[in-house]
Amino acid sequence: MKVIRCHDYETCSAQAAELIADRVRRKPDALVGFATGDTFKSVYARMIQDQKDGKIDYRGIRTVNLDEYVGLPPTHDQSYRYFMDTQLFNELGLDPSRIEFASGMADSEVELPRLHKFFAQNRVDLQLLGVGVNGHMGFNEPDTCLHASFYKAKLTDSTITANSRLFNSRDEVPRFALTMGMGEIMMAHELLFMAFGESKADAVRQLLADDKVTVDCPCTFLKMHPNVTVFVDDAACKAL
Ligand code: GLP
């Protein structure tokens, strides 16, 4: 595991955007797995700017995303599809046919087998990962067991509370999401993990301070992946 600790969020984001650009220069049709959340906003803004500046052309990539809330349509401003469309995809001018995304509105009994088939036929080249305050990735929440493949996850109280900052009230936060499973995350050729701020310090401590892998903190599974780069700022390292 390669750990890049930067003083602040913007320095980390610049280096992470450079890593993504490097991988796409080497493989212009790479399948890139994206993540939502505040963590990646600056990275995405930099990717858009790099393309505008002619440093890289992202229009050849294919994409897949980690997760989507159940019950939110892509037009809802808190759906993850809306986030990706507005923060990245539209600005890059990606062809919709190159974008794979879980539907929060489809019947999950139909949607999940469709997504399983996608992962049986495709392997992600570079998967971006943020982390929840309790160590979740995508919506793989701490539990007695984790899931290998895309599944319908029940959000924990801690995640509902953390994500309620983006909704009008806590009641509006969806209780379920479709999320890539841990096995699909671990199958990616390369992982780029980012964590910023003191609220992520405990998850970062569990990831970096020792050799333990535990279902109580799903991001610790990254210790078993052969090709991971971790970007953390000073605040996220506070418990180390
Ligand atoms: C959500 C997403 C995660 C994300 C996490 C942290 O729960 N499902 O994929 O990593 O939030 O978000 P943020 O980057 O806003 O801290």
Coordinates of N, CA and C and ligand atoms in Angstrom, one line a residue:
M1 N 0.8 -1.2 0.0 CA 0.0 0.0 0.0 C 0.9 1.2 0.0
K2 N 0.6 2.1 -0.9 CA 1.4 3.4 -1.0 C 0.5 4.5 -0.3
V3 N 1.1 5.1 0.7 CA 0.4 6.2 1.5 C 1.0 7.5 1.1
I4 N 0.1 8.4 0.7 CA 0.6 9.8 0.4 C -0.1 10.7 1.3
R5 N 0.6 11.2 2.3 CA 0.1 12.1 3.3 C 0.4 13.6 2.8
C6 N -0.6 14.4 2.7 CA -0.4 15.8 2.3 C -0.9 16.7 3.5
H7 N -0.4 17.9 3.5 CA -0.8 18.8 4.5 C -2.3 19.1 4.4
D8 N -2.8 19.3 3.2 CA -4.2 19.7 3.1 C -4.9 19.0 1.9
Y9 N -6.2 19.2 1.9 CA -7.1 18.6 0.9 C -6.7 18.9 -0.5
E10 N -6.4 20.2 -0.8 CA -6.2 20.6 -2.2 C -4.9 19.9 -2.8
T11 N -3.9 19.8 -1.9 CA -2.6 19.2 -2.4 C -2.8 17.7 -2.7
C12 N -3.6 17.1 -1.8 CA -3.9 15.7 -2.1 C -4.7 15.5 -3.4
S13 N -5.7 16.4 -3.5 CA -6.6 16.3 -4.7 C -5.8 16.5 -6.0
A14 N -4.9 17.4 -6.0 CA -4.1 17.6 -7.2 C -3.3 16.4 -7.5
Q15 N -2.7 15.7 -6.5 CA -1.9 14.5 -6.8 C -2.8 13.4 -7.2
A16 N -4.0 13.3 -6.6 CA -4.9 12.2 -7.0 C -5.4 12.4 -8.5
A17 N -5.7 13.6 -8.8 CA -6.1 13.9 -10.2 C -5.0 13.6 -11.2
E18 N -3.7 13.8 -10.8 CA -2.6 13.5 -11.6 C -2.5 12.0 -11.8
L19 N -2.7 11.2 -10.7 CA -2.7 9.7 -10.8 C -3.7 9.2 -11.8
I20 N -4.9 9.8 -11.7 CA -6.0 9.4 -12.6 C -5.6 9.7 -14.1
A21 N -5.1 10.9 -14.3 CA -4.7 11.3 -15.7 C -3.7 10.4 -16.2
D22 N -2.7 10.0 -15.4 CA -1.6 9.2 -15.8 C -2.2 7.8 -16.2
R23 N -3.1 7.2 -15.4 CA -3.6 5.9 -15.8 C -4.4 6.0 -17.1
V24 N -5.2 7.1 -17.3 CA -6.0 7.2 -18.5 C -5.1 7.5 -19.7
R25 N -4.0 8.2 -19.5 CA -3.1 8.4 -20.7 C -2.5 7.0 -21.1
R26 N -2.3 6.2 -20.2 CA -1.7 4.9 -20.5 C -2.8 3.9 -21.1
K27 N -4.0 4.2 -20.7 CA -5.1 3.3 -21.2 C -6.4 4.2 -21.4
P28 N -6.5 4.8 -22.6 CA -7.6 5.8 -22.8 C -9.0 5.3 -22.7
D29 N -9.1 3.9 -22.9 CA -10.5 3.4 -22.7 C -10.7 2.6 -21.4
A30 N -9.9 3.1 -20.4 CA -10.0 2.4 -19.1 C -11.4 2.4 -18.5
L31 N -11.7 1.4 -17.8 CA -13.0 1.4 -17.0 C -12.6 2.0 -15.6
V32 N -13.2 3.1 -15.4 CA -12.9 3.8 -14.1 C -14.1 3.8 -13.2
G33 N -13.9 3.3 -12.0 CA -15.0 3.3 -11.0 C -15.0 4.6 -10.2
F34 N -16.1 5.3 -10.2 CA -16.1 6.6 -9.5 C -16.9 6.5 -8.2
A35 N -16.6 7.4 -7.3 CA -17.2 7.5 -6.0 C -17.9 8.9 -5.9
T36 N -18.9 9.0 -5.1 CA -19.5 10.3 -4.8 C -19.1 10.8 -3.4
G37 N -19.5 12.0 -3.1 CA -19.2 12.6 -1.8 C -18.3 13.8 -1.9
D38 N -18.2 14.5 -0.9 CA -17.4 15.8 -0.9 C -15.9 15.5 -1.2
T39 N -15.5 14.3 -0.7 CA -14.1 14.0 -0.9 C -13.5 14.2 -2.3
F40 N -14.3 13.8 -3.3 CA -13.8 13.8 -4.6 C -14.1 15.1 -5.4
K41 N -14.8 16.1 -4.8 CA -15.2 17.2 -5.6 C -14.1 18.0 -6.2
S42 N -13.0 18.2 -5.5 CA -11.9 18.9 -6.0 C -11.1 18.1 -7.1
V43 N -11.1 16.8 -6.9 CA -10.5 15.9 -7.9 C -11.2 16.0 -9.2
Y44 N -12.6 16.0 -9.1 CA -13.4 16.0 -10.4 C -13.2 17.4 -11.0
A45 N -13.2 18.5 -10.2 CA -13.0 19.8 -10.8 C -11.7 19.9 -11.6
R46 N -10.7 19.2 -11.0 CA -9.4 19.3 -11.6 C -9.3 18.4 -12.9
M47 N -10.1 17.3 -12.9 CA -10.1 16.5 -14.1 C -10.8 17.3 -15.3
I48 N -11.8 18.0 -14.9 CA -12.5 18.8 -15.9 C -11.6 19.9 -16.5
Q49 N -10.9 20.6 -15.5 CA -10.0 21.6 -15.9 C -8.8 21.1 -16.8
D50 N -8.3 19.9 -16.4 CA -7.2 19.3 -17.2 C -7.7 19.0 -18.6
Q51 N -8.9 18.6 -18.8 CA -9.4 18.3 -20.1 C -9.6 19.6 -20.9
K52 N -10.1 20.6 -20.2 CA -10.3 21.9 -20.9 C -8.9 22.5 -21.3
D53 N -7.9 22.2 -20.5 CA -6.6 22.7 -20.8 C -5.8 21.9 -21.9
G54 N -6.5 20.8 -22.3 CA -5.9 20.0 -23.3 C -4.8 19.0 -22.8
K55 N -4.7 18.8 -21.5 CA -3.7 18.0 -20.9 C -4.1 16.5 -21.1
I56 N -5.4 16.2 -21.2 CA -5.9 14.8 -21.2 C -7.3 14.9 -21.8
D57 N -7.7 13.7 -22.5 CA -9.0 13.6 -23.0 C -9.7 12.4 -22.3
Y58 N -10.7 12.7 -21.5 CA -11.3 11.6 -20.7 C -12.5 11.0 -21.5
R59 N -12.8 11.4 -22.7 CA -14.0 11.0 -23.3 C -13.9 9.5 -23.8
G60 N -12.8 8.9 -23.8 CA -12.7 7.5 -24.2 C -12.9 6.5 -23.0
I61 N -13.0 7.0 -21.8 CA -13.1 6.1 -20.7 C -14.5 5.5 -20.6
R62 N -14.6 4.4 -19.9 CA -16.0 3.9 -19.5 C -16.0 4.0 -18.0
T63 N -17.2 4.1 -17.5 CA -17.4 4.4 -16.0 C -18.4 3.4 -15.4
V64 N -18.2 3.2 -14.1 CA -19.2 2.6 -13.3 C -19.1 3.3 -11.9
N65 N -20.2 3.3 -11.2 CA -20.2 4.0 -9.9 C -20.4 3.0 -8.7
L66 N -19.9 3.4 -7.6 CA -20.0 2.5 -6.4 C -21.4 2.2 -6.0
D67 N -22.3 3.2 -6.0 CA -23.5 3.0 -5.3 C -24.6 4.1 -5.7
E68 N -25.8 3.8 -5.3 CA -27.0 4.7 -5.5 C -28.0 4.5 -4.5
Y69 N -28.6 5.6 -4.0 CA -29.7 5.4 -3.1 C -30.9 4.8 -3.7
V70 N -31.6 3.9 -3.0 CA -32.8 3.3 -3.4 C -33.9 4.3 -3.3
G71 N -34.7 4.5 -4.3 CA -35.9 5.4 -4.2 C -35.6 6.8 -4.8
L72 N -34.4 7.1 -5.1 CA -34.2 8.5 -5.7 C -33.9 8.4 -7.2
P73 N -34.7 9.1 -8.0 CA -34.5 9.1 -9.4 C -33.2 9.9 -9.8
P74 N -32.7 9.7 -11.0 CA -31.4 10.4 -11.4 C -31.6 11.9 -11.4
T75 N -32.8 12.4 -11.5 CA -33.0 13.9 -11.5 C -33.0 14.5 -10.1
H76 N -33.1 13.6 -9.1 CA -33.1 14.1 -7.7 C -31.8 14.7 -7.3
D77 N -31.7 15.9 -6.8 CA -30.4 16.5 -6.6 C -29.6 15.9 -5.5
Q78 N -30.1 14.9 -4.8 CA -29.2 14.1 -3.9 C -28.9 12.7 -4.3
S79 N -29.4 12.4 -5.6 CA -29.1 11.1 -6.1 C -27.6 11.1 -6.5
Y80 N -27.0 9.9 -6.5 CA -25.6 9.9 -6.8 C -25.4 10.1 -8.3
R81 N -26.4 9.6 -9.1 CA -26.3 9.8 -10.5 C -26.3 11.3 -10.9
Y82 N -27.2 12.1 -10.2 CA -27.2 13.5 -10.4 C -25.9 14.2 -10.0
F83 N -25.3 13.7 -8.9 CA -24.0 14.2 -8.4 C -23.0 14.0 -9.5
M84 N -22.9 12.8 -10.1 CA -21.9 12.5 -11.1 C -22.1 13.2 -12.4
D85 N -23.4 13.3 -12.8 CA -23.7 14.0 -14.0 C -23.3 15.5 -13.9
T86 N -23.6 16.1 -12.8 CA -23.3 17.6 -12.6 C -21.9 17.9 -12.3
Q87 N -21.3 17.0 -11.5 CA -19.9 17.3 -11.0 C -18.8 16.8 -12.0
L88 N -19.2 15.9 -12.9 CA -18.1 15.3 -13.8 C -18.6 15.0 -15.2
F89 N -19.6 14.1 -15.3 CA -19.9 13.4 -16.6 C -20.3 14.5 -17.6
N90 N -21.2 15.3 -17.3 CA -21.7 16.3 -18.3 C -20.5 17.2 -18.7
E91 N -19.7 17.7 -17.8 CA -18.6 18.6 -18.1 C -17.6 17.9 -18.9
L92 N -17.4 16.6 -18.7 CA -16.4 15.9 -19.6 C -16.9 15.6 -20.9
G93 N -18.3 15.6 -21.0 CA -18.9 15.3 -22.3 C -18.9 13.8 -22.6
L94 N -19.0 13.0 -21.5 CA -19.0 11.5 -21.7 C -20.3 11.1 -22.4
D95 N -20.1 10.1 -23.3 CA -21.3 9.5 -24.0 C -22.0 8.7 -22.9
P96 N -23.3 8.9 -22.8 CA -24.1 8.1 -21.8 C -23.9 6.6 -22.0
S97 N -23.7 6.1 -23.2 CA -23.6 4.7 -23.4 C -22.3 4.1 -22.7
R98 N -21.4 5.0 -22.3 CA -20.2 4.5 -21.7 C -20.3 4.6 -20.1
I99 N -21.5 5.0 -19.7 CA -21.7 5.1 -18.2 C -22.6 4.0 -17.7
E100 N -22.0 3.2 -16.8 CA -22.8 2.2 -16.1 C -23.2 2.7 -14.7
F101 N -24.4 2.6 -14.3 CA -24.9 3.2 -13.0 C -26.0 2.4 -12.5
A102 N -26.0 2.1 -11.2 CA -27.1 1.4 -10.5 C -28.3 2.4 -10.6
S103 N -29.5 1.8 -10.8 CA -30.7 2.6 -10.8 C -31.4 2.5 -9.5
G104 N -31.6 3.6 -8.8 CA -32.3 3.6 -7.5 C -33.8 3.4 -7.7
M105 N -34.3 3.5 -8.9 CA -35.7 3.3 -9.1 C -36.2 2.0 -9.7
A106 N -35.2 1.2 -10.2 CA -35.5 -0.1 -10.8 C -35.9 -1.1 -9.7
D107 N -36.6 -2.1 -10.0 CA -36.8 -3.2 -9.1 C -35.5 -3.9 -8.8
S108 N -35.1 -3.9 -7.5 CA -33.7 -4.4 -7.2 C -33.6 -5.9 -7.6
E109 N -34.7 -6.6 -7.7 CA -34.6 -8.1 -8.1 C -34.2 -8.2 -9.5
V110 N -34.4 -7.1 -10.3 CA -34.0 -7.1 -11.7 C -32.7 -6.4 -11.8
E111 N -32.5 -5.3 -11.1 CA -31.3 -4.5 -11.2 C -30.1 -5.2 -10.7
L112 N -30.2 -5.9 -9.6 CA -29.0 -6.6 -9.1 C -28.4 -7.6 -10.0
P113 N -29.2 -8.5 -10.6 CA -28.6 -9.5 -11.5 C -28.0 -8.8 -12.7
R114 N -28.6 -7.7 -13.1 CA -28.0 -6.9 -14.3 C -26.6 -6.4 -13.9
L115 N -26.5 -5.9 -12.7 CA -25.2 -5.4 -12.3 C -24.2 -6.5 -12.0
H116 N -24.7 -7.7 -11.5 CA -23.8 -8.8 -11.4 C -23.2 -9.3 -12.7
K117 N -24.1 -9.2 -13.7 CA -23.6 -9.6 -15.0 C -22.5 -8.6 -15.5
F118 N -22.8 -7.4 -15.3 CA -21.8 -6.4 -15.7 C -20.4 -6.7 -15.1
F119 N -20.4 -7.0 -13.8 CA -19.1 -7.2 -13.2 C -18.5 -8.6 -13.6
A120 N -19.4 -9.5 -14.0 CA -18.8 -10.8 -14.5 C -18.1 -10.6 -15.8
Q121 N -18.6 -9.6 -16.5 CA -18.0 -9.3 -17.9 C -16.9 -8.2 -17.9
N122 N -16.8 -7.5 -16.9 CA -15.9 -6.3 -16.9 C -15.1 -6.2 -15.6
R123 N -13.9 -5.8 -15.8 CA -13.0 -5.6 -14.6 C -12.6 -4.2 -14.5
V124 N -12.8 -3.5 -13.4 CA -12.5 -2.1 -13.2 C -11.0 -1.9 -13.2
D125 N -10.5 -0.9 -14.0 CA -9.1 -0.7 -14.0 C -8.6 0.2 -12.8
L126 N -9.4 1.2 -12.5 CA -9.0 2.1 -11.4 C -10.3 2.4 -10.6
Q127 N -10.4 2.0 -9.4 CA -11.6 2.3 -8.6 C -11.2 3.4 -7.5
L128 N -12.0 4.5 -7.6 CA -11.9 5.5 -6.6 C -12.7 5.2 -5.3
L129 N -12.2 5.5 -4.2 CA -12.9 5.1 -2.9 C -12.8 6.2 -1.9
G130 N -13.9 6.7 -1.4 CA -13.9 7.5 -0.2 C -14.2 6.6 1.0
V131 N -14.5 7.2 2.1 CA -14.8 6.3 3.3 C -15.8 7.1 4.2
G132 N -16.7 6.3 4.8 CA -17.6 6.9 5.7 C -16.9 7.0 7.1
V133 N -17.5 7.8 8.0 CA -16.9 8.0 9.3 C -16.8 6.6 10.1
N134 N -17.6 5.6 9.8 CA -17.5 4.3 10.4 C -16.7 3.3 9.6
G135 N -16.0 3.8 8.6 CA -15.2 2.9 7.8 C -15.9 2.3 6.6
H136 N -17.1 2.7 6.3 CA -17.8 2.0 5.2 C -17.2 2.5 3.8
M137 N -17.3 1.7 2.8 CA -16.9 2.0 1.5 C -18.1 1.7 0.6
G138 N -18.4 2.6 -0.4 CA -19.7 2.5 -1.0 C -20.7 2.6 0.1
F139 N -21.6 1.6 0.2 CA -22.4 1.5 1.4 C -22.2 0.1 2.0
N140 N -21.0 -0.4 1.9 CA -20.6 -1.6 2.7 C -20.4 -1.2 4.1
E141 N -21.5 -1.3 4.9 CA -21.5 -0.8 6.3 C -20.9 -1.9 7.2
P142 N -20.3 -1.5 8.4 CA -19.8 -2.5 9.3 C -20.9 -3.4 9.7
D143 N -20.7 -4.7 9.7 CA -21.7 -5.7 10.0 C -21.1 -7.0 10.5
T144 N -21.9 -8.0 10.7 CA -21.3 -9.3 11.1 C -20.7 -10.0 9.9
C145 N -21.2 -9.7 8.7 CA -20.5 -10.2 7.5 C -20.7 -9.2 6.4
L146 N -19.8 -9.2 5.4 CA -19.9 -8.3 4.3 C -20.3 -9.0 3.1
H147 N -20.6 -8.3 2.0 CA -21.1 -8.9 0.8 C -20.0 -8.8 -0.3
A148 N -20.0 -9.8 -1.1 CA -19.0 -9.9 -2.2 C -19.5 -9.0 -3.4
S149 N -20.8 -9.1 -3.7 CA -21.3 -8.5 -4.9 C -22.3 -7.5 -4.6
F150 N -22.7 -6.7 -5.7 CA -23.7 -5.6 -5.6 C -24.9 -6.1 -4.8
Y151 N -25.3 -5.4 -3.8 CA -26.5 -5.8 -3.0 C -27.2 -4.6 -2.5
K152 N -28.4 -4.9 -2.0 CA -29.2 -3.8 -1.4 C -28.9 -3.7 0.1
A153 N -28.2 -2.6 0.4 CA -27.7 -2.4 1.8 C -28.6 -1.5 2.6
K154 N -28.7 -1.9 3.9 CA -29.5 -1.0 4.8 C -28.4 -0.1 5.5
L155 N -28.7 1.2 5.4 CA -27.8 2.2 6.0 C -27.8 2.2 7.5
T156 N -26.7 2.3 8.1 CA -26.6 2.4 9.6 C -27.1 3.8 10.0
D157 N -27.4 3.9 11.3 CA -27.8 5.2 11.9 C -26.7 6.2 11.7
S158 N -25.5 5.8 11.9 CA -24.4 6.7 11.8 C -24.2 7.3 10.4
T159 N -24.5 6.4 9.4 CA -24.4 6.9 8.0 C -25.6 7.8 7.7
I160 N -26.8 7.5 8.2 CA -27.9 8.3 7.9 C -27.7 9.7 8.5
T161 N -27.2 9.7 9.7 CA -26.9 11.0 10.4 C -25.8 11.8 9.6
A162 N -24.7 11.1 9.2 CA -23.6 11.8 8.5 C -24.1 12.3 7.2
N163 N -25.0 11.6 6.5 CA -25.4 12.0 5.1 C -26.6 13.0 5.2
S164 N -27.2 13.1 6.4 CA -28.4 14.0 6.5 C -28.0 15.4 6.3
R165 N -26.8 15.8 6.4 CA -26.3 17.2 6.1 C -26.7 17.6 4.7
L166 N -26.9 16.7 3.8 CA -27.2 17.0 2.4 C -28.6 17.1 2.1
F167 N -29.5 16.6 3.1 CA -30.9 16.6 2.8 C -31.6 17.7 3.7
N168 N -32.9 18.0 3.4 CA -33.6 18.9 4.3 C -33.8 18.4 5.7
S169 N -34.0 17.1 5.8 CA -34.1 16.6 7.2 C -33.6 15.2 7.2
R170 N -33.4 14.6 8.4 CA -32.9 13.3 8.5 C -33.9 12.3 7.9
D171 N -35.2 12.6 8.1 CA -36.2 11.7 7.6 C -36.1 11.5 6.1
E172 N -35.6 12.5 5.4 CA -35.6 12.4 3.9 C -34.4 11.5 3.4
V173 N -33.5 11.1 4.3 CA -32.3 10.3 3.8 C -32.9 8.9 3.5
P174 N -32.6 8.4 2.3 CA -33.1 7.0 2.0 C -32.5 6.0 3.0
R175 N -33.2 5.0 3.3 CA -32.7 4.0 4.3 C -32.0 2.9 3.6
F176 N -32.1 2.7 2.3 CA -31.4 1.7 1.6 C -30.7 2.2 0.4
A177 N -29.7 1.5 0.0 CA -28.9 1.8 -1.2 C -28.5 0.6 -1.9
L178 N -28.2 0.7 -3.2 CA -27.6 -0.4 -4.0 C -26.1 -0.1 -4.0
T179 N -25.3 -1.1 -3.6 CA -23.9 -0.8 -3.5 C -23.0 -1.9 -4.1
M180 N -21.9 -1.6 -4.7 CA -21.0 -2.5 -5.2 C -20.5 -3.3 -3.9
G181 N -20.3 -4.6 -4.1 CA -19.9 -5.4 -2.9 C -18.4 -5.3 -2.7
M182 N -17.9 -5.8 -1.6 CA -16.5 -5.8 -1.3 C -15.7 -6.6 -2.3
G183 N -16.2 -7.7 -2.8 CA -15.5 -8.5 -3.8 C -15.3 -7.7 -5.1
E184 N -16.3 -7.0 -5.5 CA -16.2 -6.2 -6.7 C -15.2 -5.1 -6.6
I185 N -15.2 -4.5 -5.4 CA -14.2 -3.5 -5.1 C -12.8 -4.1 -5.2
M186 N -12.6 -5.2 -4.5 CA -11.3 -5.8 -4.4 C -10.8 -6.4 -5.8
M187 N -11.8 -6.6 -6.7 CA -11.4 -7.2 -8.0 C -10.8 -6.1 -8.9
A188 N -10.9 -4.8 -8.6 CA -10.4 -3.8 -9.4 C -8.8 -3.9 -9.5
H189 N -8.3 -3.6 -10.7 CA -6.8 -3.7 -10.8 C -6.1 -2.8 -9.9
E190 N -6.7 -1.6 -9.7 CA -6.0 -0.6 -8.8 C -7.0 0.2 -8.0
L191 N -6.7 0.6 -6.8 CA -7.6 1.3 -6.0 C -7.0 2.7 -5.6
L192 N -7.8 3.7 -5.6 CA -7.3 5.0 -5.1 C -8.3 5.4 -4.0
F193 N -7.7 5.5 -2.8 CA -8.5 5.7 -1.6 C -8.2 7.1 -1.1
M194 N -9.2 7.9 -0.7 CA -9.0 9.2 -0.2 C -9.8 9.4 1.1
A195 N -9.2 10.1 2.1 CA -9.9 10.4 3.3 C -9.3 11.8 3.8
F196 N -10.2 12.7 4.1 CA -9.9 14.0 4.6 C -10.6 14.3 5.9
G197 N -10.0 15.1 6.7 CA -10.7 15.6 7.9 C -10.7 14.7 9.1
E198 N -10.9 15.4 10.2 CA -10.8 14.7 11.5 C -11.9 13.6 11.7
S199 N -13.0 13.8 11.0 CA -14.1 12.8 11.2 C -13.7 11.5 10.6
K200 N -12.7 11.4 9.8 CA -12.3 10.1 9.2 C -11.1 9.5 9.9
A201 N -10.7 10.2 11.0 CA -9.4 9.8 11.7 C -9.5 8.4 12.2
D202 N -10.6 8.0 12.7 CA -10.7 6.6 13.3 C -10.6 5.6 12.2
A203 N -11.3 5.8 11.1 CA -11.2 4.8 10.0 C -9.8 4.8 9.4
V204 N -9.2 5.9 9.3 CA -7.8 6.0 8.8 C -6.8 5.3 9.8
R205 N -7.1 5.4 11.1 CA -6.3 4.7 12.1 C -6.4 3.2 11.9
Q206 N -7.6 2.7 11.7 CA -7.8 1.3 11.5 C -7.2 0.8 10.2
L207 N -7.2 1.7 9.3 CA -6.6 1.3 8.0 C -5.0 1.2 8.0
L208 N -4.5 2.2 8.7 CA -3.0 2.4 8.6 C -2.2 2.0 9.8
A209 N -2.8 2.0 11.0 CA -2.0 1.8 12.2 C -1.6 0.4 12.5
D210 N -2.3 -0.6 11.9 CA -1.9 -2.0 12.2 C -2.3 -2.9 11.0
D211 N -2.2 -4.2 11.3 CA -2.3 -5.2 10.2 C -3.7 -5.9 10.3
K212 N -4.6 -5.4 11.1 CA -5.9 -6.1 11.3 C -6.9 -5.8 10.2
V213 N -7.6 -6.9 9.8 CA -8.7 -6.7 8.8 C -10.0 -7.1 9.5
T214 N -11.0 -6.2 9.5 CA -12.2 -6.5 10.3 C -13.4 -6.0 9.6
V215 N -14.5 -6.8 9.7 CA -15.8 -6.4 9.2 C -16.4 -5.2 9.9
D216 N -15.8 -4.9 11.1 CA -16.2 -3.8 11.9 C -15.8 -2.5 11.2
C217 N -14.8 -2.5 10.3 CA -14.3 -1.3 9.6 C -14.0 -1.8 8.2
P218 N -15.0 -1.8 7.3 CA -14.7 -2.4 5.9 C -13.5 -1.8 5.2
C219 N -13.1 -0.6 5.4 CA -11.9 -0.1 4.6 C -10.7 -0.8 5.0
T220 N -10.6 -1.6 6.1 CA -9.4 -2.4 6.4 C -9.2 -3.5 5.4
F221 N -10.2 -3.8 4.6 CA -10.0 -4.9 3.6 C -9.0 -4.4 2.6
L222 N -8.8 -3.1 2.4 CA -7.8 -2.6 1.5 C -6.4 -3.2 1.7
K223 N -6.1 -3.6 3.0 CA -4.8 -4.1 3.3 C -4.5 -5.4 2.5
M224 N -5.6 -6.0 2.0 CA -5.4 -7.3 1.2 C -5.3 -7.1 -0.3
H225 N -5.4 -5.8 -0.7 CA -5.3 -5.5 -2.2 C -3.9 -5.2 -2.6
P226 N -3.4 -5.7 -3.7 CA -2.0 -5.5 -4.1 C -1.6 -4.2 -4.6
N227 N -2.6 -3.4 -5.0 CA -2.3 -2.1 -5.7 C -3.2 -1.0 -5.2
V228 N -2.8 -0.4 -4.1 CA -3.7 0.7 -3.5 C -2.8 1.9 -3.2
T229 N -3.3 3.1 -3.6 CA -2.7 4.3 -3.2 C -3.7 5.0 -2.3
V230 N -3.2 5.4 -1.1 CA -4.1 6.1 -0.1 C -3.6 7.5 0.0
F231 N -4.6 8.4 -0.1 CA -4.3 9.9 0.0 C -5.0 10.3 1.3
V232 N -4.2 10.9 2.2 CA -4.8 11.4 3.5 C -4.2 12.7 3.8
D233 N -5.0 13.6 4.4 CA -4.5 14.9 4.9 C -4.1 14.8 6.4
D234 N -3.5 15.8 6.9 CA -3.0 15.8 8.3 C -4.1 15.5 9.3
A235 N -5.3 16.1 9.0 CA -6.4 16.0 10.0 C -6.9 14.6 10.0
A236 N -6.9 13.9 8.9 CA -7.4 12.5 8.9 C -6.4 11.6 9.6
C237 N -5.2 12.0 9.8 CA -4.1 11.2 10.4 C -4.0 11.5 11.9
K238 N -4.9 12.3 12.4 CA -4.8 12.7 13.8 C -4.8 11.6 14.9
A239 N -5.4 10.4 14.5 CA -5.4 9.3 15.5 C -4.2 8.4 15.3
L240 N -3.3 8.7 14.4 CA -2.2 7.7 14.1 C -1.1 8.0 15.1
Ligands
GLP1 C1 -21.4 8.1 1.4 C2 -21.0 7.3 0.2 C3 -19.5 6.8 0.3 C4 -18.7 8.0 0.6 C5 -19.1 8.6 2.0 C6 -18.3 9.7 2.5 O1 -21.9 7.3 2.4 N1 -21.8 6.1 0.0 O2 -19.1 6.2 -0.9 O3 -17.3 7.6 0.7 O4 -20.5 9.0 1.9 O5 -18.6 10.9 1.8 P1 -17.8 12.2 1.9 O6 -16.8 12.1 0.8 O7 -18.8 13.3 1.6 O8 -17.2 12.4 3.2

